[in-house]
Amino acid sequence: MSSGITCEVRTTAPVAVVRLTGPLHLGTMRSVHQALSDALVDQPEALVVDMAGVSVEDRLALSVFAATARRAEEWPAVPVLLCSPSPVAARWLAESTTCRVLPVSTDCAEATRLAGTTSALRMRARLEPVAGACRRARDLVTDACARWNLPEASGPAALVLSELVGNVVRHAGTPMQVTVTLRRPYLHLAVVDGSSAQARAGGTDLHAEGGRGLMLVRELTQRWGSVPAGQGKAVWAMLPAT
């Protein structure tokens, strides 16, 4: 990581721990955001940010952690925890309206232990970009909803996940990882493929050749989006878990 701040990522299964060292200010927060986003690509069960080596030079730069937590909530649907901030940084975090919702622990061991107890219900499958992929995706989410007692979510979720997988089959043409996660109050659906082209819903032109499936996803979900994930992308969607 450049700009005078360094990053060390280590995995304490199933938690990813990112140790930051150096000054945090408006000039380095972009590098921090990228490093934390990269750590999420492996889809850990939680992300712990160790701030023991961080000197916070601008309190506004702490918003990078809230931004990371919002992204992690959408995909891969995991919590973000902070640990070992300096007394000044801890006070600023507590005073910030955007950051006060982030759990803060006094040491990394406590944060890692806490993160390990917050794992969500999750089911995954690796699919090839073939015609049967949509059916397998529907079966996966239907099974998940049955196991987790979400009868009302089953139908919409199966349709949404089928559209996300079908989009990969039609446009990306790469193997994909499909994930269904229950982190109340939402059921999270995600498909990670090997194409960096971001998914976008089509417009209102009914004669267009593509994009209507993602328009359906937009209508059926609380939120959805597409973010870079390694060399490819993750397309995610959130539905009420009812």
mmCIF file of C-alpha atoms in Angstrom:
data_model
loop_
_atom_site.group_PDB
_atom_site.id
_atom_site.type_symbol
_atom_site.label_atom_id
_atom_site.label_comp_id
_atom_site.label_asym_id
_atom_site.label_seq_id
_atom_site.Cartn_x
_atom_site.Cartn_y
_atom_site.Cartn_z
ATOM 1 C CA MET A 1 0.000 0.000 0.000
ATOM 2 C CA SER A 2 1.318 3.444 -0.925
ATOM 3 C CA SER A 3 0.928 6.947 0.497
ATOM 4 C CA GLY A 4 2.776 6.261 3.742
ATOM 5 C CA ILE A 5 0.445 3.654 5.226
ATOM 6 C CA THR A 6 1.038 -0.092 5.064
ATOM 7 C CA CYS A 7 -1.250 -3.065 5.269
ATOM 8 C CA GLU A 8 -0.729 -6.631 6.484
ATOM 9 C CA VAL A 9 -3.514 -9.151 5.929
ATOM 10 C CA ARG A 10 -3.638 -12.384 7.864
ATOM 11 C CA THR A 11 -6.380 -14.932 8.220
ATOM 12 C CA THR A 12 -7.496 -16.313 11.555
ATOM 13 C CA ALA A 13 -10.085 -18.666 10.086
ATOM 14 C CA PRO A 14 -12.789 -17.814 9.406
ATOM 15 C CA VAL A 15 -11.899 -14.157 10.087
ATOM 16 C CA ALA A 16 -9.654 -11.857 8.039
ATOM 17 C CA VAL A 17 -7.518 -9.483 10.104
ATOM 18 C CA VAL A 18 -6.062 -6.386 8.456
ATOM 19 C CA ARG A 19 -3.331 -4.575 10.383
ATOM 20 C CA LEU A 20 -2.780 -0.970 9.303
ATOM 21 C CA THR A 21 0.388 0.941 10.124
ATOM 22 C CA GLY A 22 1.024 4.614 9.473
ATOM 23 C CA PRO A 23 -0.843 7.921 9.249
ATOM 24 C CA LEU A 24 -4.522 7.964 8.375
ATOM 25 C CA HIS A 25 -5.677 11.181 6.742
ATOM 26 C CA LEU A 26 -7.601 12.278 3.655
ATOM 27 C CA GLY A 27 -4.577 11.524 1.472
ATOM 28 C CA THR A 28 -4.264 7.884 2.619
ATOM 29 C CA MET A 29 -7.888 6.877 3.117
ATOM 30 C CA ARG A 30 -8.272 5.822 -0.543
ATOM 31 C CA SER A 31 -5.413 3.358 -0.141
ATOM 32 C CA VAL A 32 -6.957 2.035 3.051
ATOM 33 C CA HIS A 33 -10.335 1.599 1.371
ATOM 34 C CA GLN A 34 -8.749 -0.347 -1.491
ATOM 35 C CA ALA A 35 -6.832 -2.618 0.882
ATOM 36 C CA LEU A 36 -9.940 -3.412 2.904
ATOM 37 C CA SER A 37 -11.948 -4.015 -0.264
ATOM 38 C CA ASP A 38 -9.254 -6.421 -1.473
ATOM 39 C CA ALA A 39 -9.458 -8.301 1.826
ATOM 40 C CA LEU A 40 -13.184 -8.835 1.281
ATOM 41 C CA VAL A 41 -12.646 -10.589 -2.066
ATOM 42 C CA ASP A 42 -11.852 -13.866 -0.279
ATOM 43 C CA GLN A 43 -15.282 -13.617 1.397
ATOM 44 C CA PRO A 44 -14.241 -14.125 5.024
ATOM 45 C CA GLU A 45 -16.866 -14.564 7.719
ATOM 46 C CA ALA A 46 -15.837 -11.225 9.237
ATOM 47 C CA LEU A 47 -13.257 -8.475 8.743
ATOM 48 C CA VAL A 48 -11.264 -7.141 11.706
ATOM 49 C CA VAL A 49 -9.258 -3.930 11.265
ATOM 50 C CA ASP A 50 -6.330 -3.640 13.713
ATOM 51 C CA MET A 51 -5.647 0.066 14.327
ATOM 52 C CA ALA A 52 -2.854 -0.347 16.876
ATOM 53 C CA GLY A 53 -0.275 1.069 14.447
ATOM 54 C CA VAL A 54 -2.463 3.855 13.049
ATOM 55 C CA SER A 55 -2.052 7.540 13.851
ATOM 56 C CA VAL A 56 -5.271 9.301 12.883
ATOM 57 C CA GLU A 57 -4.393 12.776 11.604
ATOM 58 C CA ASP A 58 -7.837 13.756 10.339
ATOM 59 C CA ARG A 59 -11.028 12.560 12.006
ATOM 60 C CA LEU A 60 -12.893 12.753 8.700
ATOM 61 C CA ALA A 61 -10.670 9.979 7.364
ATOM 62 C CA LEU A 62 -12.267 7.567 9.842
ATOM 63 C CA SER A 63 -15.289 7.494 7.530
ATOM 64 C CA VAL A 64 -13.343 5.001 5.399
ATOM 65 C CA PHE A 65 -14.255 2.305 7.934
ATOM 66 C CA ALA A 66 -17.959 3.125 7.774
ATOM 67 C CA ALA A 67 -17.768 3.009 3.958
ATOM 68 C CA THR A 68 -16.081 -0.397 4.137
ATOM 69 C CA ALA A 69 -18.721 -1.669 6.570
ATOM 70 C CA ARG A 70 -21.511 -0.569 4.212
ATOM 71 C CA ARG A 71 -19.864 -2.355 1.306
ATOM 72 C CA ALA A 72 -19.246 -5.483 3.387
ATOM 73 C CA GLU A 73 -22.895 -5.484 4.483
ATOM 74 C CA GLU A 74 -23.968 -5.655 0.847
ATOM 75 C CA TRP A 75 -21.287 -8.099 -0.264
ATOM 76 C CA PRO A 76 -20.019 -10.485 1.045
ATOM 77 C CA ALA A 77 -22.573 -9.818 3.829
ATOM 78 C CA VAL A 78 -20.075 -9.867 6.695
ATOM 79 C CA PRO A 79 -19.506 -7.615 9.732
ATOM 80 C CA VAL A 80 -16.559 -5.219 10.076
ATOM 81 C CA LEU A 81 -14.992 -4.720 13.505
ATOM 82 C CA LEU A 82 -12.295 -2.288 14.652
ATOM 83 C CA CYS A 83 -9.763 -2.914 17.383
ATOM 84 C CA SER A 84 -6.987 -1.166 19.298
ATOM 85 C CA PRO A 85 -7.588 2.453 18.242
ATOM 86 C CA SER A 86 -5.682 5.153 20.083
ATOM 87 C CA PRO A 87 -7.655 6.962 22.822
ATOM 88 C CA VAL A 88 -8.156 9.961 20.543
ATOM 89 C CA ALA A 89 -9.277 7.806 17.610
ATOM 90 C CA ALA A 90 -11.627 5.847 19.890
ATOM 91 C CA ARG A 91 -13.246 9.086 21.050
ATOM 92 C CA TRP A 92 -13.621 10.357 17.497
ATOM 93 C CA LEU A 93 -15.177 7.053 16.436
ATOM 94 C CA ALA A 94 -17.672 7.265 19.290
ATOM 95 C CA GLU A 95 -18.579 10.841 18.359
ATOM 96 C CA SER A 96 -18.966 10.164 14.639
ATOM 97 C CA THR A 97 -22.546 9.639 13.453
ATOM 98 C CA THR A 98 -21.272 7.449 10.582
ATOM 99 C CA CYS A 99 -18.827 5.345 12.589
ATOM 100 C CA ARG A 100 -20.495 4.901 15.972
ATOM 101 C CA VAL A 101 -22.301 1.766 14.744
ATOM 102 C CA LEU A 102 -18.976 -0.021 14.169
ATOM 103 C CA PRO A 103 -18.042 -2.431 16.980
ATOM 104 C CA VAL A 104 -14.752 -1.364 18.603
ATOM 105 C CA SER A 105 -12.649 -3.667 20.799
ATOM 106 C CA THR A 106 -9.670 -2.787 22.948
ATOM 107 C CA ASP A 107 -7.466 -5.538 21.504
ATOM 108 C CA CYS A 108 -7.252 -7.713 18.414
ATOM 109 C CA ALA A 109 -7.763 -11.029 20.198
ATOM 110 C CA GLU A 110 -11.074 -9.851 21.640
ATOM 111 C CA ALA A 111 -12.235 -8.523 18.257
ATOM 112 C CA THR A 112 -11.275 -11.755 16.488
ATOM 113 C CA ARG A 113 -13.101 -13.823 19.081
ATOM 114 C CA LEU A 114 -16.190 -11.630 18.811
ATOM 115 C CA ALA A 115 -16.078 -11.769 15.011
ATOM 116 C CA GLY A 116 -15.909 -15.538 15.107
ATOM 117 C CA THR A 117 -19.207 -15.676 16.996
ATOM 118 C CA THR A 118 -21.124 -13.565 14.483
ATOM 119 C CA SER A 119 -20.968 -15.881 11.470
ATOM 120 C CA ALA A 120 -24.107 -15.972 9.332
ATOM 121 C CA LEU A 121 -25.949 -18.904 7.797
ATOM 122 C CA ARG A 122 -24.442 -19.448 4.361
ATOM 123 C CA MET A 123 -24.648 -21.863 1.429
ATOM 124 C CA ARG A 124 -22.320 -21.826 -1.587
ATOM 125 C CA ALA A 125 -21.956 -23.586 -4.921
ATOM 126 C CA ARG A 126 -19.499 -23.469 -7.827
ATOM 127 C CA LEU A 127 -21.275 -23.413 -11.177
ATOM 128 C CA GLU A 128 -20.146 -23.597 -14.766
ATOM 129 C CA PRO A 129 -21.620 -21.226 -17.382
ATOM 130 C CA VAL A 130 -23.957 -23.826 -18.858
ATOM 131 C CA ALA A 131 -27.703 -24.021 -19.448
ATOM 132 C CA GLY A 132 -28.342 -26.005 -16.264
ATOM 133 C CA ALA A 133 -26.697 -23.384 -14.036
ATOM 134 C CA CYS A 134 -29.920 -21.424 -13.517
ATOM 135 C CA ARG A 135 -31.768 -24.527 -12.372
ATOM 136 C CA ARG A 136 -29.010 -25.409 -9.922
ATOM 137 C CA ALA A 137 -29.079 -21.861 -8.567
ATOM 138 C CA ARG A 138 -32.839 -22.057 -8.044
ATOM 139 C CA ASP A 139 -32.452 -25.382 -6.262
ATOM 140 C CA LEU A 140 -29.750 -23.918 -3.999
ATOM 141 C CA VAL A 141 -31.776 -20.922 -2.854
ATOM 142 C CA THR A 142 -34.979 -22.966 -2.516
ATOM 143 C CA ASP A 143 -33.145 -25.443 -0.284
ATOM 144 C CA ALA A 144 -31.659 -22.585 1.764
ATOM 145 C CA CYS A 145 -35.041 -20.944 2.297
ATOM 146 C CA ALA A 146 -36.547 -24.270 3.355
ATOM 147 C CA ARG A 147 -33.761 -24.902 5.864
ATOM 148 C CA TRP A 148 -33.949 -21.387 7.271
ATOM 149 C CA ASN A 149 -37.765 -21.222 7.353
ATOM 150 C CA LEU A 150 -38.150 -18.384 4.845
ATOM 151 C CA PRO A 151 -41.175 -19.515 2.814
ATOM 152 C CA GLU A 152 -42.152 -16.055 1.538
ATOM 153 C CA ALA A 153 -38.644 -15.260 0.321
ATOM 154 C CA SER A 154 -38.176 -18.516 -1.564
ATOM 155 C CA GLY A 155 -39.992 -17.643 -4.803
ATOM 156 C CA PRO A 156 -38.592 -14.117 -5.325
ATOM 157 C CA ALA A 157 -35.098 -15.216 -4.262
ATOM 158 C CA ALA A 158 -35.101 -18.150 -6.695
ATOM 159 C CA LEU A 159 -36.132 -15.839 -9.532
ATOM 160 C CA VAL A 160 -33.531 -13.199 -8.655
ATOM 161 C CA LEU A 161 -30.663 -15.677 -8.292
ATOM 162 C CA SER A 162 -31.659 -17.366 -11.536
ATOM 163 C CA GLU A 163 -31.444 -14.000 -13.314
ATOM 164 C CA LEU A 164 -28.037 -13.221 -11.784
ATOM 165 C CA VAL A 165 -26.672 -16.603 -12.864
ATOM 166 C CA GLY A 166 -28.281 -16.305 -16.286
ATOM 167 C CA ASN A 167 -26.551 -12.956 -16.735
ATOM 168 C CA VAL A 168 -23.188 -14.674 -16.203
ATOM 169 C CA VAL A 169 -24.067 -17.473 -18.613
ATOM 170 C CA ARG A 170 -25.170 -15.020 -21.324
ATOM 171 C CA HIS A 171 -22.553 -12.310 -20.958
ATOM 172 C CA ALA A 172 -19.540 -13.303 -18.829
ATOM 173 C CA GLY A 173 -19.238 -16.956 -19.843
ATOM 174 C CA THR A 174 -16.956 -17.814 -16.908
ATOM 175 C CA PRO A 175 -17.209 -20.217 -13.965
ATOM 176 C CA MET A 176 -18.931 -18.592 -11.004
ATOM 177 C CA GLN A 177 -19.399 -18.899 -7.259
ATOM 178 C CA VAL A 178 -22.967 -18.540 -6.011
ATOM 179 C CA THR A 179 -23.599 -17.649 -2.367
ATOM 180 C CA VAL A 180 -26.824 -17.457 -0.378
ATOM 181 C CA THR A 181 -26.473 -15.814 3.042
ATOM 182 C CA LEU A 182 -28.967 -15.165 5.812
ATOM 183 C CA ARG A 183 -27.961 -12.140 7.847
ATOM 184 C CA ARG A 184 -31.197 -10.769 9.207
ATOM 185 C CA PRO A 185 -33.130 -8.753 8.336
ATOM 186 C CA TYR A 186 -31.983 -9.642 4.790
ATOM 187 C CA LEU A 187 -31.394 -12.649 2.593
ATOM 188 C CA HIS A 188 -28.262 -11.908 0.583
ATOM 189 C CA LEU A 189 -27.648 -13.402 -2.865
ATOM 190 C CA ALA A 190 -24.333 -13.065 -4.694
ATOM 191 C CA VAL A 191 -22.683 -14.353 -7.849
ATOM 192 C CA VAL A 192 -18.949 -13.867 -8.413
ATOM 193 C CA ASP A 193 -17.679 -14.399 -11.964
ATOM 194 C CA GLY A 194 -14.445 -13.865 -13.876
ATOM 195 C CA SER A 195 -15.497 -10.887 -15.996
ATOM 196 C CA SER A 196 -14.599 -7.348 -14.939
ATOM 197 C CA ALA A 197 -17.469 -5.837 -16.967
ATOM 198 C CA GLN A 198 -19.887 -4.388 -14.426
ATOM 199 C CA ALA A 199 -23.502 -5.534 -14.542
ATOM 200 C CA ARG A 200 -26.018 -2.829 -15.402
ATOM 201 C CA ALA A 201 -29.764 -2.966 -15.752
ATOM 202 C CA GLY A 202 -31.129 -2.022 -19.155
ATOM 203 C CA GLY A 203 -33.266 1.001 -19.859
ATOM 204 C CA THR A 204 -36.916 1.183 -20.772
ATOM 205 C CA ASP A 205 -36.433 0.095 -24.403
ATOM 206 C CA LEU A 206 -38.489 -3.081 -24.673
ATOM 207 C CA HIS A 207 -36.757 -3.937 -27.962
ATOM 208 C CA ALA A 208 -33.274 -3.976 -26.401
ATOM 209 C CA GLU A 209 -31.440 -7.297 -26.581
ATOM 210 C CA GLY A 210 -30.310 -7.376 -22.945
ATOM 211 C CA GLY A 211 -30.683 -5.879 -19.493
ATOM 212 C CA ARG A 212 -34.296 -6.860 -18.830
ATOM 213 C CA GLY A 213 -33.293 -9.605 -16.399
ATOM 214 C CA LEU A 214 -31.438 -7.113 -14.236
ATOM 215 C CA MET A 215 -34.402 -4.756 -14.438
ATOM 216 C CA LEU A 216 -36.421 -7.572 -12.870
ATOM 217 C CA VAL A 217 -33.746 -7.978 -10.191
ATOM 218 C CA ARG A 218 -34.009 -4.265 -9.439
ATOM 219 C CA GLU A 219 -37.782 -4.487 -9.044
ATOM 220 C CA LEU A 220 -37.775 -7.566 -6.798
ATOM 221 C CA THR A 221 -34.992 -6.639 -4.376
ATOM 222 C CA GLN A 222 -34.399 -4.149 -1.600
ATOM 223 C CA ARG A 223 -31.013 -3.265 -3.080
ATOM 224 C CA TRP A 224 -28.663 -4.747 -5.656
ATOM 225 C CA GLY A 225 -25.326 -3.834 -7.167
ATOM 226 C CA SER A 226 -22.110 -4.857 -8.873
ATOM 227 C CA VAL A 227 -18.613 -4.419 -7.402
ATOM 228 C CA PRO A 228 -15.114 -5.469 -8.504
ATOM 229 C CA ALA A 229 -13.926 -8.767 -6.995
ATOM 230 C CA GLY A 230 -10.362 -9.724 -7.836
ATOM 231 C CA GLN A 231 -10.066 -10.098 -11.607
ATOM 232 C CA GLY A 232 -13.850 -10.295 -11.943
ATOM 233 C CA LYS A 233 -16.917 -8.910 -10.204
ATOM 234 C CA ALA A 234 -19.563 -9.734 -7.660
ATOM 235 C CA VAL A 235 -23.201 -9.023 -8.418
ATOM 236 C CA TRP A 236 -25.250 -9.018 -5.227
ATOM 237 C CA ALA A 237 -28.853 -8.537 -4.192
ATOM 238 C CA MET A 238 -30.695 -8.194 -0.882
ATOM 239 C CA LEU A 239 -34.274 -9.281 -0.144
ATOM 240 C CA PRO A 240 -36.236 -9.080 3.122
ATOM 241 C CA ALA A 241 -35.747 -12.292 5.102
ATOM 242 C CA THR A 242 -39.372 -13.243 5.702
#
